[in-house]
Amino acid sequence: MPASDTVRIPLPDDRAYDIRIGSGLLDEAASWQGLPKAAAAVIVSNDRVAPMYAQRLRERLLAVYARVDVVELPDGEQHKDWASLNRVFDHLLAQALDRKTVLFALGGGVVGDMTGFAAATYMRGVPFVQVPTTLLAQVDSSVGGKTAINHPLGKNMLGAFYQPERVIADLDTLDTLPDRELRAGLAEVIKYGPIADADFLSWIEGNLDALLARDKAALAHAVRRSCEIKADVVGQDEKEQGLRAILNFGHTIGHAIESGLGYGEWLHGEAVACGMVLAADLSHRLGLMPADFTAQLRTLIERAGLPVVPPRLGGDRYLQLMRVDKKAEAGAIRFVLIEALGQAGLHAVPDALIVETLTAHGAA
Amino acid sequence: MPASDTVRIPLPDDRAYDIRIGSGLLDEAASWQGLPKAAAAVIVSNDRVAPMYAQRLRERLLAVYARVDVVELPDGEQHKDWASLNRVFDHLLAQALDRKTVLFALGGGVVGDMTGFAAATYMRGVPFVQVPTTLLAQVDSSVGGKTAINHPLGKNMLGAFYQPERVIADLDTLDTLPDRELRAGLAEVIKYGPIADADFLSWIEGNLDALLARDKAALAHAVRRSCEIKADVVGQDEKEQGLRAILNFGHTIGHAIESGLGYGEWLHGEAVACGMVLAADLSHRLGLMPADFTAQLRTLIERAGLPVVPPRLGGDRYLQLMRVDKKAEAGAIRFVLIEALGQAGLHAVPDALIVETLTAHGAA
């Protein structure tokens, strides 16, 4: 049996669950045992991942469920919408699948978010399992129960907090990940350093080449430590009443970039990477961090092959895009800023200062 | 201050809430105090109810919220769909309303279910208040946190369990209710008798004329007792793992009628009324109840001006429609049947027996 790590998400009322991390988990029978009983399971995937892994997963699941269907969605953030979601509902209802049906999200963040939202709302809730096949999904989006689709007026605007039964992160699926997506996933790994663990940031700086070379031991550590930090945060604040917001470091500007360019132009991780550089700069401008922290983070992000220069959308357009983002409650736009290496908090930032940072980085 | 009753829904983790029942509650300041603080509130209503009550409610809410918008949806079950729901999201996002915004559902069951689902999913959840203006909504759909929209392949197939902050049932709003809708609401009132309270069934039989004449004291008692029964059931089984299913007495055939004729042809309460007559007959055919119970229930339902003869859709079509209904898990279709006056349970019923009942009532 391959070695694997388990990280537990500590939540009350039977909502606690395990993230299993390791090589070969997809083909391991134990990965799929002990889940809720049902007559049928449905694998939801996309047209890039399904041809590689859906039949393998289906065969394993047939040892547990009498019937296992596969639903393929179009790949990409631009399809994270109601029309795609409805394909899942159309299948479930056309096949008269009942409220015990278990959904399996096989793919990256888009598949995971959409399958989770489908599970949260089909017949007012069916169980689901996350099977993330991208680094970004393994370290971030598959963990913690945030599910959503996009609306033309904003990213992830419609969704639910709905926890999976289990997360199976098979590191071998990263072998087939396009290089650009691997790098995008590293953006979310890097994120955990500044917000929660200075030592982890140093570790990433020392092991970035191994991570880019897809060294399994390095990836295993990066995924496990990322999940541990996320588990700790989600366990304290499941529904983002406060603390959990720190996981959105880099996301306020990141979402504005994604939305402003049109979903799918930049990958989510790329937008977040660039957003972190600007948020670091804001942290400095507000006197929270020294200027060399921005330089340190920018260097690491550049080494990871990720963008550090935002698209030139104009200051007003950025402000408008950020104001509609859900982190922007009435009044000044709030950013997750770094207060010390390994510590973050929400800060309201005056529009003028935001524009100053955007201008300094060529965005305004 | 007008007299009012309060029924509490007992739920854990801050999900408990009050149903206030009485005359004049809409104009009473206390109805709107103590709700979650927010910069904005949005009243969601329909194009029949809004002209009567939306501005009055808006004025009251302006004492609490700096901004109060009104969103009007098209009236009717046939509009309980994604397109209508999206009108609410379009407004919320176009106005950049934040995740603290409080939604108010002003109308009947369709408005309540849709507003609740919008609240459950907008930015992964905002608070909402039910302000039911139909008898059906006051005694049933506004209470208990079931929210949903329809899908072309089935009623209430997409939704969430999401509890309101409060329910304000102003009996005066029933003065403007069309007669047909009053009668449809009585179907759900009648329902509570056979499933939970034989004495209440007798009371309804003795007070049906007063209820049809909209006598306020009779309506107050009917609404309060209905809500008490529902509160007791929901408090024990919020997410319909078992007991709560008894509230669906008459609904399996009822949903098939609604869906088979096209949503909106029969009112929900009319379909449920007819469904209860057939479910009573099934209870008899399974040896649970004497034949005169079916006659007793049919007589009461006929006196209330509600249909007792199902549309002739054919036995196979009924079976198909019921199998896709969410109460129909894999295998035999399960019905809520009456086991004794005031006691109900779920029973799997063989297809042949269902067709026998449908045929006996002219439906097959």
XYZ file of C-alpha atoms in Angstrom:
728
model
C 0.000 0.000 0.000
C 1.437 3.395 -0.967
C 2.353 5.787 1.801
C -0.202 8.478 2.413
C -0.818 11.271 4.875
C -4.140 12.239 6.359
C -5.130 15.743 7.429
C -8.423 16.076 9.289
C -10.717 19.089 8.971
C -12.087 19.564 12.489
C -15.765 20.558 12.256
C -18.746 19.849 14.547
C -21.989 17.905 13.877
C -20.587 15.139 11.638
C -19.098 17.667 9.235
C -15.481 16.701 10.079
C -13.672 14.856 7.295
C -10.291 13.612 6.120
C -8.006 14.769 3.349
C -5.880 11.844 2.193
C -2.692 12.821 0.399
C -0.353 10.416 -1.428
C 0.633 8.574 -4.576
C -1.599 5.882 -6.036
C -4.675 6.769 -3.994
C -6.970 6.687 -7.033
C -6.407 2.943 -7.475
C -6.420 2.110 -3.778
C -9.649 0.404 -2.672
C -9.459 1.981 0.790
C -9.856 5.444 -0.727
C -13.457 4.638 -1.605
C -14.577 2.582 1.368
C -16.679 3.852 4.253
C -18.499 6.511 2.255
C -22.306 6.983 2.467
C -24.252 4.065 1.023
C -26.202 4.699 -2.155
C -27.565 2.951 -5.202
C -25.652 5.247 -7.538
C -22.616 7.472 -7.790
C -21.964 10.156 -10.391
C -18.485 11.283 -11.364
C -18.499 14.910 -12.485
C -15.397 15.849 -14.451
C -14.316 17.958 -17.399
C -13.467 17.081 -20.983
C -9.715 17.252 -20.318
C -9.495 15.218 -17.102
C -12.253 12.674 -17.752
C -10.443 10.904 -20.637
C -7.424 10.364 -18.383
C -8.973 9.289 -15.093
C -12.761 8.893 -15.183
C -12.851 5.244 -16.258
C -10.207 4.257 -13.704
C -12.194 5.933 -10.943
C -15.420 4.475 -12.257
C -14.026 0.928 -12.061
C -12.952 1.460 -8.461
C -16.323 2.918 -7.519
C -18.189 0.023 -9.114
C -16.842 -2.085 -6.238
C -18.980 0.091 -3.948
C -21.907 1.423 -5.994
C -24.144 -0.646 -8.292
C -24.256 2.178 -10.796
C -21.618 4.802 -11.614
C -22.278 7.479 -14.242
C -19.872 10.058 -15.651
C -20.900 13.630 -16.507
C -18.383 15.697 -18.480
C -18.458 19.484 -18.272
C -16.580 21.847 -20.576
C -13.162 22.716 -19.134
C -12.311 26.210 -17.909
C -13.283 29.026 -15.564
C -15.432 30.618 -18.295
C -17.760 27.612 -18.024
C -18.182 27.839 -14.245
C -21.717 29.065 -14.762
C -25.345 28.134 -14.416
C -25.523 26.511 -17.859
C -22.758 24.030 -16.992
C -24.176 23.394 -13.519
C -27.517 22.628 -15.073
C -25.946 19.852 -17.157
C -25.345 18.016 -13.891
C -28.940 18.576 -12.765
C -30.275 17.517 -16.182
C -28.397 14.230 -15.911
C -29.384 13.541 -12.313
C -33.053 14.211 -13.005
C -33.245 12.540 -16.410
C -31.827 9.409 -14.765
C -34.148 9.849 -11.752
C -31.209 9.573 -9.360
C -32.330 9.914 -5.758
C -31.285 12.079 -2.831
C -28.753 9.527 -1.597
C -26.708 9.637 -4.818
C -23.043 10.433 -4.104
C -21.267 12.905 -6.407
C -17.522 12.694 -7.060
C -15.729 15.845 -8.228
C -12.867 14.661 -10.446
C -10.821 17.601 -11.663
C -9.572 21.013 -10.673
C -11.073 23.927 -8.815
C -13.824 24.621 -11.320
C -15.088 21.034 -11.285
C -14.808 20.904 -7.495
C -16.658 24.166 -6.878
C -19.423 23.289 -9.320
C -19.851 19.690 -8.186
C -19.940 20.871 -4.583
C -22.627 23.427 -5.399
C -24.588 20.808 -7.338
C -24.349 18.487 -4.310
C -25.386 21.305 -1.952
C -28.538 22.051 -3.927
C -29.670 18.865 -5.696
C -32.771 17.828 -3.777
C -31.556 20.185 -1.025
C -28.316 18.296 -0.558
C -26.616 15.014 -1.475
C -23.179 13.770 -0.285
C -20.077 14.447 -2.349
C -16.384 13.571 -2.456
C -13.568 15.746 -3.755
C -10.995 14.069 -6.017
C -8.766 17.019 -6.924
C -6.399 16.486 -9.862
C -4.698 19.893 -9.919
C -2.249 21.306 -7.418
C -4.503 24.311 -6.836
C -7.472 22.100 -5.995
C -5.372 19.813 -3.772
C -3.982 22.630 -1.658
C -6.944 24.960 -1.592
C -10.252 24.735 -3.394
C -11.163 21.110 -2.617
C -10.724 21.707 1.104
C -13.080 23.670 3.332
C -16.506 23.435 1.735
C -16.663 26.619 -0.295
C -18.721 25.851 -3.383
C -19.875 28.298 -6.039
C -20.510 29.287 -9.608
C -19.770 32.627 -11.242
C -22.300 35.263 -12.281
C -21.642 37.623 -15.201
C -21.301 40.387 -12.585
C -18.837 38.603 -10.306
C -16.823 35.530 -9.505
C -18.141 32.916 -7.057
C -21.139 35.114 -6.312
C -23.597 32.194 -6.061
C -22.741 29.297 -3.826
C -22.930 27.592 -0.474
C -20.796 26.401 2.392
C -21.132 22.649 1.979
C -18.537 20.171 3.186
C -17.456 17.048 1.272
C -17.433 13.596 2.856
C -13.748 13.172 2.074
C -10.931 14.559 -0.096
C -8.692 12.147 -2.029
C -5.601 14.003 -3.292
C -3.658 11.562 -5.469
C -0.292 13.191 -6.164
C 0.158 11.000 -9.259
C -2.582 12.954 -11.021
C -0.239 15.955 -10.957
C 2.012 14.105 -13.452
C -0.379 14.992 -16.256
C -0.961 18.571 -15.149
C 0.056 21.181 -17.745
C 3.034 23.190 -16.576
C 1.075 26.426 -16.512
C -1.446 24.899 -14.120
C 1.235 23.517 -11.851
C 2.652 27.009 -11.524
C -0.792 28.459 -10.904
C -1.251 25.970 -8.081
C 2.050 27.045 -6.552
C 0.585 30.523 -6.119
C -1.846 29.165 -3.520
C 0.926 27.152 -1.862
C 3.052 30.299 -1.601
C 0.035 32.126 -0.112
C 0.090 30.022 3.049
C 3.565 31.259 3.978
C 2.961 34.989 4.449
C -0.473 34.555 6.034
C 0.299 31.741 8.482
C 3.786 30.217 8.520
C 7.076 32.058 7.943
C 9.023 28.783 8.120
C 6.889 27.307 5.337
C 7.652 30.356 3.200
C 11.374 29.708 3.719
C 10.850 26.028 2.896
C 9.115 26.949 -0.368
C 11.945 29.315 -1.286
C 14.430 26.493 -0.683
C 12.431 23.827 -2.518
C 10.861 25.700 -5.399
C 13.010 23.963 -8.020
C 12.048 20.537 -6.680
C 8.383 21.550 -6.730
C 8.647 22.801 -10.319
C 10.346 19.486 -11.228
C 7.345 17.696 -9.642
C 9.436 15.925 -7.049
C 6.903 13.742 -5.215
C 8.362 14.216 -1.750
C 8.423 17.988 -2.170
C 4.869 18.030 -3.524
C 3.682 15.780 -0.688
C 5.089 18.187 1.889
C 3.686 21.255 0.117
C 0.203 19.747 -0.170
C 0.173 18.437 3.399
C 1.409 21.656 5.020
C -1.011 23.741 2.908
C -3.919 21.514 3.935
C -2.867 21.612 7.598
C -2.938 25.392 7.586
C -6.243 25.505 5.756
C -7.733 22.873 8.114
C -6.687 24.942 11.109
C -8.272 28.106 9.721
C -11.489 26.439 8.491
C -11.853 24.577 11.788
C -11.927 27.921 13.601
C -14.144 29.784 11.137
C -16.062 27.521 8.769
C -18.329 30.194 7.323
C -15.903 33.071 7.033
C -17.233 35.235 9.807
C -13.721 36.565 10.330
C -10.408 34.661 10.436
C -11.068 32.585 7.309
C -10.865 35.724 5.207
C -7.046 35.607 5.486
C -7.132 32.750 2.966
C -8.157 35.395 0.447
C -4.719 37.057 0.496
C -4.139 38.270 -3.056
C -7.694 37.429 -4.069
C -9.316 40.871 -4.056
C -7.122 42.184 -6.845
C -6.875 38.655 -8.251
C -10.639 38.411 -8.718
C -10.696 41.870 -10.303
C -8.075 40.752 -12.826
C -9.967 37.555 -13.673
C -13.285 39.345 -13.964
C -11.897 42.398 -15.776
C -10.134 40.312 -18.436
C -12.973 37.818 -18.690
C -12.850 34.535 -16.801
C -10.323 32.100 -18.201
C -7.921 34.643 -19.705
C -5.616 34.432 -16.694
C -5.728 31.313 -14.538
C -7.030 31.877 -11.009
C -3.616 31.148 -9.500
C -1.916 33.572 -11.865
C -4.301 36.344 -10.894
C -3.857 35.564 -7.207
C -0.066 35.549 -7.589
C -0.113 39.022 -9.085
C -2.695 40.103 -6.490
C -0.359 39.006 -3.701
C 2.418 41.219 -5.004
C 0.088 44.221 -4.969
C -1.342 43.307 -1.558
C 2.218 43.059 -0.232
C 2.836 46.534 -1.607
C -0.346 47.799 0.095
C 0.871 46.224 3.344
C 4.033 48.235 2.964
C 2.254 51.480 2.058
C 0.100 51.142 5.182
C 3.270 50.771 7.247
C 2.642 47.138 8.183
C 5.601 45.561 6.371
C 9.014 46.703 5.113
C 9.513 47.288 1.388
C 11.803 44.284 1.068
C 8.918 41.934 1.891
C 7.274 42.984 -1.370
C 10.554 42.346 -3.168
C 10.956 38.938 -1.477
C 7.461 37.834 -2.471
C 7.797 39.211 -6.001
C 11.064 37.330 -6.491
C 9.557 34.032 -5.360
C 6.484 34.502 -7.554
C 8.629 35.361 -10.558
C 10.819 32.305 -9.949
C 7.633 30.215 -9.980
C 6.951 31.559 -13.482
C 3.926 33.530 -12.340
C 2.922 37.073 -13.395
C 3.838 40.035 -11.198
C 2.592 42.842 -13.466
C -1.201 43.370 -13.514
C -3.116 44.061 -16.738
C -3.665 47.756 -17.442
C -7.414 47.997 -16.813
C -7.337 51.474 -15.290
C -7.747 52.507 -11.653
C -11.476 53.246 -11.803
C -12.241 49.932 -13.440
C -10.246 48.065 -10.775
C -12.097 49.898 -8.000
C -15.451 49.105 -9.590
C -14.561 45.436 -10.012
C -13.328 45.145 -6.436
C -16.344 46.906 -4.976
C -18.696 44.304 -6.415
C -16.496 41.533 -5.035
C -18.035 39.977 -1.973
C -15.162 40.990 0.246
C -16.125 44.602 -0.405
C -18.871 45.387 2.089
C -20.407 48.843 2.056
C -17.739 51.531 2.237
C -13.967 51.242 1.876
C -12.638 48.148 0.110
C -11.055 45.695 2.531
C -7.889 43.745 1.757
C -6.145 40.878 3.447
C -2.804 42.413 4.314
C 0.306 40.959 5.870
C 0.975 42.301 9.387
C 4.094 40.234 10.071
C 5.573 37.218 8.276
C 3.069 34.473 9.058
C 0.294 36.796 10.205
C -2.488 38.475 8.205
C -5.624 40.503 8.834
C -8.381 42.421 7.062
C -7.751 46.118 6.521
C -9.940 48.799 4.961
C -7.844 50.652 2.398
C -8.689 54.150 1.075
C -9.378 54.245 -2.668
C -6.541 56.723 -3.206
C -3.966 54.326 -1.781
C -5.287 51.464 -3.886
C -4.927 53.567 -7.018
C -1.407 54.556 -5.918
C -0.407 50.894 -5.750
C -2.140 50.075 -9.034
C -0.367 52.976 -10.723
C 3.017 52.011 -9.290
C 2.569 48.562 -10.838
C 1.425 49.798 -14.233
C -2.193 48.751 -13.811
C -3.886 52.148 -13.702
C -50.754 47.030 20.122
C -52.637 44.259 18.308
C -52.744 40.850 19.923
C -50.319 38.355 18.445
C -49.142 34.844 19.110
C -45.594 33.588 18.848
C -44.573 30.056 17.917
C -40.877 29.225 18.243
C -39.049 26.842 15.916
C -36.622 25.030 18.220
C -33.322 24.512 16.367
C -29.709 24.412 17.589
C -26.743 26.699 16.774
C -28.592 30.022 16.556
C -30.995 28.667 13.955
C -34.021 28.882 16.297
C -36.515 31.587 15.340
C -39.996 32.949 16.008
C -43.158 32.889 13.942
C -45.323 35.843 14.915
C -48.993 35.471 14.051
C -51.604 38.227 14.329
C -53.456 41.155 12.802
C -51.651 44.382 11.968
C -48.141 42.963 12.278
C -46.990 44.517 9.000
C -47.393 48.018 10.423
C -46.082 47.208 13.872
C -42.555 48.524 14.445
C -41.681 45.621 16.749
C -42.077 43.180 13.872
C -38.917 44.571 12.268
C -36.724 45.242 15.274
C -33.872 43.043 16.455
C -33.027 41.636 13.030
C -29.419 41.443 11.737
C -27.849 44.823 11.117
C -27.125 45.758 7.527
C -26.726 48.739 5.248
C -29.473 47.522 2.951
C -32.577 45.375 2.812
C -34.270 44.011 -0.304
C -37.957 43.129 -0.431
C -38.587 40.344 -2.928
C -42.230 40.093 -3.952
C -44.392 39.364 -6.967
C -46.334 41.609 -9.330
C -49.635 40.855 -7.582
C -48.615 41.298 -3.932
C -46.066 44.104 -4.317
C -48.598 46.780 -5.392
C -50.635 46.054 -2.254
C -48.011 45.759 0.453
C -44.446 46.465 -0.721
C -44.452 50.218 -0.084
C -45.985 49.807 3.372
C -43.333 47.270 4.307
C -40.640 49.425 2.744
C -41.604 52.416 4.895
C -41.454 50.311 8.045
C -38.084 48.868 7.093
C -36.639 52.313 6.361
C -36.778 52.880 10.119
C -34.170 50.108 10.413
C -32.199 50.017 7.142
C -30.715 53.027 5.349
C -31.653 51.556 1.992
C -34.602 49.326 1.072
C -35.064 48.088 -2.502
C -37.994 46.168 -3.981
C -37.586 43.409 -6.568
C -40.768 42.192 -8.258
C -40.917 38.705 -9.727
C -43.621 37.394 -12.049
C -46.418 35.721 -10.061
C -47.063 31.994 -10.236
C -45.592 28.524 -9.801
C -44.612 28.416 -13.494
C -42.101 31.188 -12.751
C -40.457 29.420 -9.824
C -37.396 28.834 -11.945
C -33.807 29.812 -12.484
C -34.690 32.753 -14.745
C -36.793 34.389 -12.022
C -34.260 33.613 -9.318
C -31.581 35.216 -11.417
C -33.540 38.486 -11.442
C -32.867 38.706 -7.728
C -29.151 38.010 -8.226
C -28.954 40.508 -11.089
C -30.390 43.211 -8.850
C -28.204 42.380 -5.851
C -25.037 42.361 -7.945
C -25.867 45.331 -10.159
C -26.404 47.332 -6.972
C -23.256 45.837 -5.401
C -25.197 44.827 -2.288
C -22.968 43.080 0.226
C -23.146 39.808 2.104
C -24.900 41.370 5.079
C -27.904 42.475 3.016
C -31.167 41.171 4.499
C -33.797 39.781 2.112
C -37.524 39.955 2.910
C -39.840 37.472 1.178
C -43.186 39.255 0.781
C -45.755 36.965 -0.812
C -46.831 33.359 -1.015
C -45.017 30.076 -1.201
C -43.325 30.733 -4.536
C -41.857 34.049 -3.392
C -40.841 32.539 -0.053
C -39.141 29.481 -1.542
C -37.302 31.534 -4.145
C -36.240 34.324 -1.794
C -35.049 31.729 0.690
C -32.989 29.988 -1.992
C -31.592 33.330 -3.150
C -30.632 34.103 0.467
C -29.091 30.641 0.898
C -26.847 31.067 -2.137
C -26.132 34.788 -2.651
C -22.494 35.143 -1.650
C -22.892 31.754 0.072
C -25.627 32.991 2.370
C -27.289 36.209 3.563
C -30.022 36.542 6.246
C -33.679 36.568 5.268
C -37.123 37.109 6.783
C -40.367 35.479 5.697
C -43.426 37.750 5.375
C -46.051 35.289 4.099
C -49.211 36.830 2.651
C -51.078 33.637 1.721
C -52.648 31.103 4.024
C -50.563 28.330 2.476
C -47.329 30.199 3.144
C -48.379 31.160 6.691
C -49.204 27.597 7.740
C -46.567 25.725 5.813
C -44.044 26.954 3.294
C -42.655 29.964 5.189
C -41.863 27.814 8.207
C -39.061 25.286 8.450
C -36.352 26.448 6.070
C -37.122 24.461 2.950
C -36.178 26.618 -0.023
C -36.166 25.659 -3.681
C -36.841 26.321 -7.316
C -38.340 23.953 -9.857
C -36.512 22.219 -12.697
C -38.286 21.282 -15.944
C -37.951 17.651 -14.807
C -39.324 18.081 -11.295
C -40.731 20.364 -8.641
C -38.488 21.787 -5.909
C -35.580 19.733 -7.228
C -32.978 22.453 -6.608
C -32.817 24.049 -3.207
C -31.382 24.170 0.277
C -32.327 23.842 3.911
C -31.868 27.429 5.046
C -33.725 28.933 7.981
C -35.144 32.484 8.073
C -34.380 34.910 10.893
C -38.072 35.324 11.645
C -41.538 34.779 10.160
C -44.107 37.593 10.306
C -47.574 36.214 9.486
C -49.940 39.183 9.340
C -53.472 37.745 9.196
C -54.764 40.991 7.671
C -52.914 40.200 4.442
C -55.323 37.283 4.003
C -58.148 39.814 3.439
C -56.897 40.404 -0.093
C -56.245 36.755 -0.881
C -58.264 35.403 -3.841
C -60.810 32.855 -2.721
C -59.184 30.075 -4.705
C -55.891 30.636 -2.877
C -57.565 30.704 0.525
C -59.045 27.293 -0.226
C -55.698 25.999 -1.465
C -54.153 27.096 1.819
C -56.822 25.219 3.746
C -55.555 22.012 2.144
C -52.307 22.317 4.088
C -54.224 23.210 7.275
C -56.359 20.090 6.865
C -53.175 18.056 6.329
C -51.991 18.609 9.902
C -55.036 16.830 11.320
C -54.604 13.299 9.936
C -50.806 13.296 10.310
C -50.508 14.731 13.825
C -53.666 15.801 15.660
C -57.079 14.122 15.472
C -58.611 16.851 17.668
C -57.425 19.522 15.247
C -59.073 17.624 12.395
C -62.358 17.696 14.342
C -61.872 21.398 15.046
C -61.397 22.105 11.326
C -64.537 20.108 10.492
C -66.452 22.204 13.023
C -64.997 25.538 11.967
C -64.617 25.195 8.212
C -67.389 27.701 7.469
C -65.777 30.296 9.726
C -62.438 29.711 8.023
C -63.985 30.081 4.575
C -65.629 33.315 5.784
C -62.164 34.513 6.874
C -63.126 34.840 10.521
C -59.976 36.237 12.144
C -60.213 34.228 15.343
C -60.676 31.002 13.405
C -57.799 31.823 11.065
C -55.566 32.741 14.010
C -56.208 29.380 15.621
C -55.713 27.478 12.352
C -52.418 29.229 11.608
C -51.105 28.903 15.154
C -51.960 25.217 15.536
C -50.533 24.428 12.079
C -47.297 26.231 12.927
C -47.078 24.502 16.322
C -47.301 21.099 14.671
C -44.808 22.047 11.995
C -42.422 23.541 14.591
C -42.559 20.318 16.588
C -41.767 18.184 13.535
C -39.038 20.467 12.134
C -37.441 20.793 15.573
C -37.013 17.015 15.657
C -35.907 16.550 12.057
C -34.729 19.744 10.391
C -33.293 18.122 7.263
C -35.890 15.458 6.623
C -33.848 12.420 7.577
C -37.072 10.725 8.660
C -40.004 12.141 10.657
C -40.288 15.391 8.685
C -41.409 13.437 5.654
C -44.879 13.106 7.222
C -45.455 16.761 6.288
C -45.516 15.522 2.693
C -48.847 13.720 3.158
C -50.673 14.095 -0.153
C -47.591 15.562 -1.821
C -46.320 12.574 -3.815
C -49.416 12.401 -5.994
C -49.844 16.160 -5.609
C -46.448 16.882 -7.136
C -47.176 14.439 -9.960
C -50.401 16.307 -10.747
C -48.668 19.697 -10.712
C -45.776 18.485 -12.828
C -47.899 16.393 -15.194
C -50.309 19.253 -15.970
C -47.535 21.845 -16.072
C -46.770 23.979 -13.044
C -49.440 26.560 -12.338
C -52.388 24.718 -13.864
C -53.536 23.449 -10.488
C -52.491 25.364 -7.382
C -50.130 23.467 -5.085
C -52.779 23.218 -2.367
C -55.344 21.891 -4.826
C -52.979 19.158 -5.989
C -52.116 18.262 -2.389
C -55.799 18.144 -1.448
C -56.513 15.640 -4.202
C -53.301 13.774 -3.350
C -54.482 13.394 0.263
C -57.700 11.715 -0.871
C -55.704 9.186 -2.890
C -53.160 8.683 -0.097
C -56.056 8.057 2.302
C -57.334 5.452 -0.119
C -53.876 3.848 -0.286
C -53.824 3.781 3.533
C -57.062 1.878 3.399
C -55.937 -0.525 0.668
C -52.852 -1.367 2.738
C -55.104 -2.162 5.691
C -53.942 0.764 7.816
C -57.198 2.718 7.938
C -60.929 1.938 7.532
C -62.672 2.958 4.301
C -64.716 5.619 6.074
C -61.552 7.630 6.797
C -61.168 8.193 3.057
C -64.814 9.261 2.902
C -64.388 11.584 5.914
C -61.352 13.291 4.385
C -62.948 13.513 0.932
C -66.037 15.154 2.404
C -63.990 17.777 4.256
C -61.887 18.526 1.203
C -64.969 18.842 -0.985
C -66.596 21.171 1.566
C -63.452 23.332 1.356
C -64.061 23.661 -2.381
C -60.984 21.636 -3.266
C -60.667 18.979 -6.007
C -61.015 15.298 -5.108
C -60.786 13.826 -8.634
C -57.281 13.684 -10.150
C -56.615 14.570 -13.789
C -56.591 11.557 -16.134
C -52.873 11.399 -16.946
C -52.678 7.607 -17.113
C -51.166 5.178 -14.629
C -47.763 4.865 -16.305
C -47.346 8.613 -16.525
C -48.198 9.012 -12.833
C -45.668 6.341 -11.890
C -42.998 7.994 -14.025
C -43.702 11.414 -12.515
C -43.648 10.080 -8.966
C -40.459 8.112 -9.501
C -38.532 11.259 -10.386
C -39.951 13.002 -7.315
C -37.364 13.205 -4.585
C -39.424 11.148 -2.176
C -39.003 8.251 -4.594
C -35.653 6.688 -3.756
C -34.489 3.705 -5.763
C -37.108 0.977 -5.844
C -40.738 1.098 -4.772
C -42.356 4.520 -4.502
C -42.852 5.575 -0.897
C -45.939 7.409 0.334
C -46.801 9.137 3.565
C -49.776 7.110 4.737
C -52.076 7.513 7.721
C -51.624 4.766 10.332
C -54.176 6.090 12.816
C -55.936 9.444 13.064
C -53.117 11.801 14.065
C -50.303 9.438 13.127
C -48.477 8.999 9.808
C -45.470 7.149 8.430
C -43.596 6.398 5.213
C -44.648 3.237 3.399
C -43.294 1.656 0.213
C -46.252 0.894 -2.034
C -46.153 -1.622 -4.907
C -46.765 -0.079 -8.333
C -49.791 -2.318 -8.903
C -51.552 -0.968 -5.834
C -50.836 2.617 -6.840
C -52.339 2.005 -10.261
C -55.360 0.362 -8.576
C -55.991 3.514 -6.548
C -55.394 5.793 -9.528
C -57.831 3.736 -11.601
C -60.472 3.742 -8.866
C -60.299 7.557 -8.847
C -60.448 7.975 -12.615
C -56.827 9.024 -13.017
C -55.469 6.051 -14.936
